[in-house]
Short mmCIF file of C-alpha atoms in Angstrom, two decimals:
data_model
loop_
_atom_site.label_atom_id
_atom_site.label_comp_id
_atom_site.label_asym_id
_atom_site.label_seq_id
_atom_site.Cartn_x
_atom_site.Cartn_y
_atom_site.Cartn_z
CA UNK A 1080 111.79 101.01 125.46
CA UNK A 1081 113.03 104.84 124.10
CA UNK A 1082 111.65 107.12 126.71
CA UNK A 1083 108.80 109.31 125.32
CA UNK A 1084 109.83 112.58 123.95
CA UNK A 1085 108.34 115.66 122.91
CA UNK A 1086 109.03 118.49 121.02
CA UNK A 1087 108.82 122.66 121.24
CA UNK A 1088 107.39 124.26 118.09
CA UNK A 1089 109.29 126.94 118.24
CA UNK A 1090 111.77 124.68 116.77
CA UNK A 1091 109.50 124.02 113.72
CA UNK A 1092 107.81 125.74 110.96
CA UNK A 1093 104.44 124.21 110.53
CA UNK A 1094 104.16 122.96 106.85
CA UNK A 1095 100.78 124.05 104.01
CA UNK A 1096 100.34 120.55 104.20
CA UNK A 1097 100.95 117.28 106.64
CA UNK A 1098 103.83 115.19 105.21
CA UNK A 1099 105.35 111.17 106.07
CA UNK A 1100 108.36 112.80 107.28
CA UNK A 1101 107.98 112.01 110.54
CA UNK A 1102 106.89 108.68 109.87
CA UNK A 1103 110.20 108.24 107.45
CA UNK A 1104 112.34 109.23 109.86
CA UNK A 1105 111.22 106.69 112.23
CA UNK A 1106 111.22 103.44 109.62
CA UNK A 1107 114.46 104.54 108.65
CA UNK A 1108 115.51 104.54 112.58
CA UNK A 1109 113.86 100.99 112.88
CA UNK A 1110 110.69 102.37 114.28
CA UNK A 1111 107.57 101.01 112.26
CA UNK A 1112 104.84 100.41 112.01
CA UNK A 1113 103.69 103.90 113.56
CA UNK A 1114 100.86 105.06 114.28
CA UNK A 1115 99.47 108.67 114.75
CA UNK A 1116 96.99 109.56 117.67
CA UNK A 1117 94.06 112.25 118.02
CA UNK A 1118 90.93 113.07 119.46
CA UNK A 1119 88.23 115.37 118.88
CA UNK A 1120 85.60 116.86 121.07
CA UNK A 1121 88.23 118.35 123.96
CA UNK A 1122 86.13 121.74 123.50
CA UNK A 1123 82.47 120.88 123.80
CA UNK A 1124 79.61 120.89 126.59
CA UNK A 1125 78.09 117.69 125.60
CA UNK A 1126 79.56 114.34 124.41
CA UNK A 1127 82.30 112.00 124.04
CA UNK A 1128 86.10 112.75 123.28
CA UNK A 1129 86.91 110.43 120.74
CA UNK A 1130 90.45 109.28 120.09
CA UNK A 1131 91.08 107.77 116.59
CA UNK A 1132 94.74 106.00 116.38
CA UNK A 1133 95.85 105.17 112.53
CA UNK A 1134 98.80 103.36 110.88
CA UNK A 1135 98.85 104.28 106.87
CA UNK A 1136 99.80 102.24 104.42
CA UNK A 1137 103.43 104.05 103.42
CA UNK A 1138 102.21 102.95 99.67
CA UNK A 1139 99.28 104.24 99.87
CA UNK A 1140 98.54 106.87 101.67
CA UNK A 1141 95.13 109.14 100.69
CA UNK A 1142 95.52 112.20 99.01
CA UNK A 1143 94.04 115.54 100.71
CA UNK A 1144 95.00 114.50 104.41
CA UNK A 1145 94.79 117.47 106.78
CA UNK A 1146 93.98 118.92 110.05
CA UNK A 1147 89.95 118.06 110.12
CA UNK A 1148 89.39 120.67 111.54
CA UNK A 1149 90.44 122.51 107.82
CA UNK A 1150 88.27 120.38 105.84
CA UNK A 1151 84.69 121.00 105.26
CA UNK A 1152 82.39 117.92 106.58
CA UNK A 1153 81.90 116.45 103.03
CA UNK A 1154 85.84 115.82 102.52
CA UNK A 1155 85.78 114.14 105.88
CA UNK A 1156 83.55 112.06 105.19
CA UNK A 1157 85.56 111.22 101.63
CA UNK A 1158 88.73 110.60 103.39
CA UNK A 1159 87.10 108.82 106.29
CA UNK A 1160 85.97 106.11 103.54
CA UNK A 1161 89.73 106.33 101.95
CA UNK A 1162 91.30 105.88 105.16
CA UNK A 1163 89.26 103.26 106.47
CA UNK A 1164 89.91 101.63 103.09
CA UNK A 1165 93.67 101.93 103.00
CA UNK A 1166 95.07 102.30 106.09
CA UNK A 1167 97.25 99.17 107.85
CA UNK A 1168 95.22 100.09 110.72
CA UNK A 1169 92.52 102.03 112.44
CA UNK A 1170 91.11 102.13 116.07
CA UNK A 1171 88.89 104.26 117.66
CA UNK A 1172 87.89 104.90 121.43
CA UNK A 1173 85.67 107.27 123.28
CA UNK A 1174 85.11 108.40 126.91
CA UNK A 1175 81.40 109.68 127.81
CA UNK A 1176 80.83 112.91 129.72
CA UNK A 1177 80.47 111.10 132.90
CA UNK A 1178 83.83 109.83 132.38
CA UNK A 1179 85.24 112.96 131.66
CA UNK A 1180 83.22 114.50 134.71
CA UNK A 1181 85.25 111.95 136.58
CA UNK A 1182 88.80 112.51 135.76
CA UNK A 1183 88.56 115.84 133.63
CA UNK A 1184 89.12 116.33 130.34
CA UNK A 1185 92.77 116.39 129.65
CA UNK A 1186 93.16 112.46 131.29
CA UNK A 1187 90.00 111.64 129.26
CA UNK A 1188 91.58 112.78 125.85
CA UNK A 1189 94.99 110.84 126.64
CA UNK A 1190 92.76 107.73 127.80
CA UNK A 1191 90.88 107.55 124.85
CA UNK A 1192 94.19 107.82 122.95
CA UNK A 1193 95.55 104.87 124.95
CA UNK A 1194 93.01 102.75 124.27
CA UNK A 1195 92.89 103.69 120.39
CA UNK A 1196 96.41 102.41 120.36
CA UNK A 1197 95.25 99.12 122.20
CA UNK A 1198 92.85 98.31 120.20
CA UNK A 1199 94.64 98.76 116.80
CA UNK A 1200 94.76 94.89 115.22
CA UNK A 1201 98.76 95.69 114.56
CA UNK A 1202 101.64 96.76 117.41
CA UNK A 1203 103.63 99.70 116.25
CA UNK A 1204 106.58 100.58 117.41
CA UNK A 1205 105.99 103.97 117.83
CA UNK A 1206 103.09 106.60 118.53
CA UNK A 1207 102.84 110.07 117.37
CA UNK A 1208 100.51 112.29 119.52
CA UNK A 1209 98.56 115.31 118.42
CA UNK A 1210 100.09 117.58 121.07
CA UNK A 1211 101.99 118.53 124.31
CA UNK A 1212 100.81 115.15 126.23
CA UNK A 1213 101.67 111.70 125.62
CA UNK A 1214 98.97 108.94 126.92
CA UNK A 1215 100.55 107.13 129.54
CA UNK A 1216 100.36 103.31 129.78
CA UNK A 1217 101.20 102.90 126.13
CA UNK A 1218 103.33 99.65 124.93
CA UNK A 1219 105.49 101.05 122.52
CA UNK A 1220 107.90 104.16 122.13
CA UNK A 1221 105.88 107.54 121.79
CA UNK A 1222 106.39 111.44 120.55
CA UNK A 1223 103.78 114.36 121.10
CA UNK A 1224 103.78 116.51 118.04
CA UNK A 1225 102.42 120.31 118.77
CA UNK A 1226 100.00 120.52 115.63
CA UNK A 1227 100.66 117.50 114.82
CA UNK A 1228 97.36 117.04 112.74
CA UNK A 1229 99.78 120.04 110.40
CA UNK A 1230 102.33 117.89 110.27
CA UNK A 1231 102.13 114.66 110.22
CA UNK A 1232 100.07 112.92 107.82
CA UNK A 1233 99.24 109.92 110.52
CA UNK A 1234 98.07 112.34 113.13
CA UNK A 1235 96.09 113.84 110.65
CA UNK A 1236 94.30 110.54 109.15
CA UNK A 1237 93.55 110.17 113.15
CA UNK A 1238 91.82 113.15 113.75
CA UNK A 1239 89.82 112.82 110.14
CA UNK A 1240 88.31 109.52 112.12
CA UNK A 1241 88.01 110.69 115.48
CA UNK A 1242 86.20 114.04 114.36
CA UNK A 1243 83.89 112.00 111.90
CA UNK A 1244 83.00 109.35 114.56
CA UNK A 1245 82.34 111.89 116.92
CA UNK A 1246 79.99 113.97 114.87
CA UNK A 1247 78.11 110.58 113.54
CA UNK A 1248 77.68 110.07 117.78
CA UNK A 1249 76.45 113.28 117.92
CA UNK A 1250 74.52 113.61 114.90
CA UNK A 1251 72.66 110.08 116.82
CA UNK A 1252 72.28 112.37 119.77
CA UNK A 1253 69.98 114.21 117.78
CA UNK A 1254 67.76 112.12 116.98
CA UNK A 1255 66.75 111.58 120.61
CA UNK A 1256 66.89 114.93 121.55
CA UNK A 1257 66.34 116.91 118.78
CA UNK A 1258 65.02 120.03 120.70
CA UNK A 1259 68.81 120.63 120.96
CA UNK A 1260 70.06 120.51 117.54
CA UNK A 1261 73.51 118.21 118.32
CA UNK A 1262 73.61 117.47 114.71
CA UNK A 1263 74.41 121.67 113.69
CA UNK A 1264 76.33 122.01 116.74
CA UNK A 1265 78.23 118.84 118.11
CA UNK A 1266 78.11 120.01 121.67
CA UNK A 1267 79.79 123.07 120.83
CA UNK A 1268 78.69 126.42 122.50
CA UNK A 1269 77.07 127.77 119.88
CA UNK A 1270 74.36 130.20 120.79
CA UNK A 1271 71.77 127.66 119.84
CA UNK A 1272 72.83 125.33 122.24
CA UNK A 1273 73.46 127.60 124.77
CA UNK A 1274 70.02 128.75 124.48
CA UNK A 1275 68.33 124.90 124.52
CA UNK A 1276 70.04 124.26 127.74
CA UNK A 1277 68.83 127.46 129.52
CA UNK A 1278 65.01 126.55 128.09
CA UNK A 1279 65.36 122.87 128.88
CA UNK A 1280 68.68 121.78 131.28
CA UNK A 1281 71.10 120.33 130.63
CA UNK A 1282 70.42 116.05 129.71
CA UNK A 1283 72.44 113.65 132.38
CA UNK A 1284 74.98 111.56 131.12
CA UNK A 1285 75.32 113.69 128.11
CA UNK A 1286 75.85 117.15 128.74
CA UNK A 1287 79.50 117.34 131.04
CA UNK A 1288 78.28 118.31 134.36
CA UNK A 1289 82.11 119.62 135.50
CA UNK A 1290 82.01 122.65 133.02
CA UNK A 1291 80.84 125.82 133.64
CA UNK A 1292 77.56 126.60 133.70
CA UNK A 1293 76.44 123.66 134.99
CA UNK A 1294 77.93 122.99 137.76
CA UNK A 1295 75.53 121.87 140.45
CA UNK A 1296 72.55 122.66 137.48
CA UNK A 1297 69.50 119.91 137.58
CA UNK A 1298 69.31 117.56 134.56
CA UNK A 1299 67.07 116.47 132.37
#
């Protein structure tokens, strides 16, 4: 198996726009299908990461792919439908806050990639990570991408489903707990969340008990 490789971007200029390139390069080399790897939610005080893991069709690939996080919520949500539509394959994985209490966030992000890959219905041959970090315990050849999501049009399919299963998760948060208004916010530290945990705690198994503030803090 190639050993996994990564890259420095000071060796790059970052494109307007993601591109195949990458994923060219690599079918020309022998190396398809690919897929590309991301996750969304690294940031927040409550809720999953989510890792989304996508191999386009080369034929068809949807128009408008970006970084997610440079799309408003309604072209996610268009895209989301495209890619799910179009793509070879898509997989997505999560770890909860617990889990990410447990082994801290950076090992949750690349397990959640991991198992995206896994559970993708076709092998590729190679993985391109959103990144510095490659997952470890992957089955095929891998490459972390700084901005990847810029980049690479695969990496940026994955983070359009990772970031729109993650808010749908949170948007379901809620409804349960709608005192803390997860659907404007995500788990984000906006001051409106801030201020609905100091009112009413923080909620257990939601709410990531390893970042500050709330370490040692009761639970709802």
């Amino acid at each position: 198996m190639p050993r996994p490789s990564s890259d420095s971007p000071q060796l790059f200029e970052i494109s307007e726009r993601p591109d195949f390139g990458f994923e060219r390069r690599a079918m020309a080399d022998g190396l398809w299908p690919v897929a590309g790897l991301d996750e969304a939610g690294r940031g927040p005080l409550a809720g999953p990461v989510v890792a989304g893991a996508v191999i386009l069709d080369p034929e068809n690939i949807p128009v408008g792919l970006d970084d997610s996080k440079r799309l408003t919520a309604g072209q996610r949500e268009v895209l989301f439908d495209e890619i799910l539509r179009s793509a070879l394959a898509v997989s997505t994985s999560s770890i909860c806050a617990e889990g990410i209490d447990e082994i801290n966030i950076l090992r949750a992000s690349l397990e959640a990639m991991r198992r995206a890959v896994h559970g993708l219905n076709i092998q590729p041959l190679l993985a391109l990570a959103d990144g510095r970090d490659i997952p470890p315990g992957l089955l095929c050849a891998a490459k972390a991408l700084v901005k990847g999501d810029q980049r690479s049009q695969s990496i940026a399919a994955a983070s359009i489903v990772a970031k729109v299963m993650r808010d749908r998760m949170m948007t379901g948060c809620s409804d349960r707990h709608s005192h803390y208004g997860f659907d404007a916010h995500m788990g984000y530290a906006t001051a409106r969340h801030r201020t609905a945990i100091t009112h009413h705690g923080p909620i257990a198994r939601l709410h990531r008990m390893s970042f500050a503030p709330f370490r040692s803090t009761p639970t709802e």
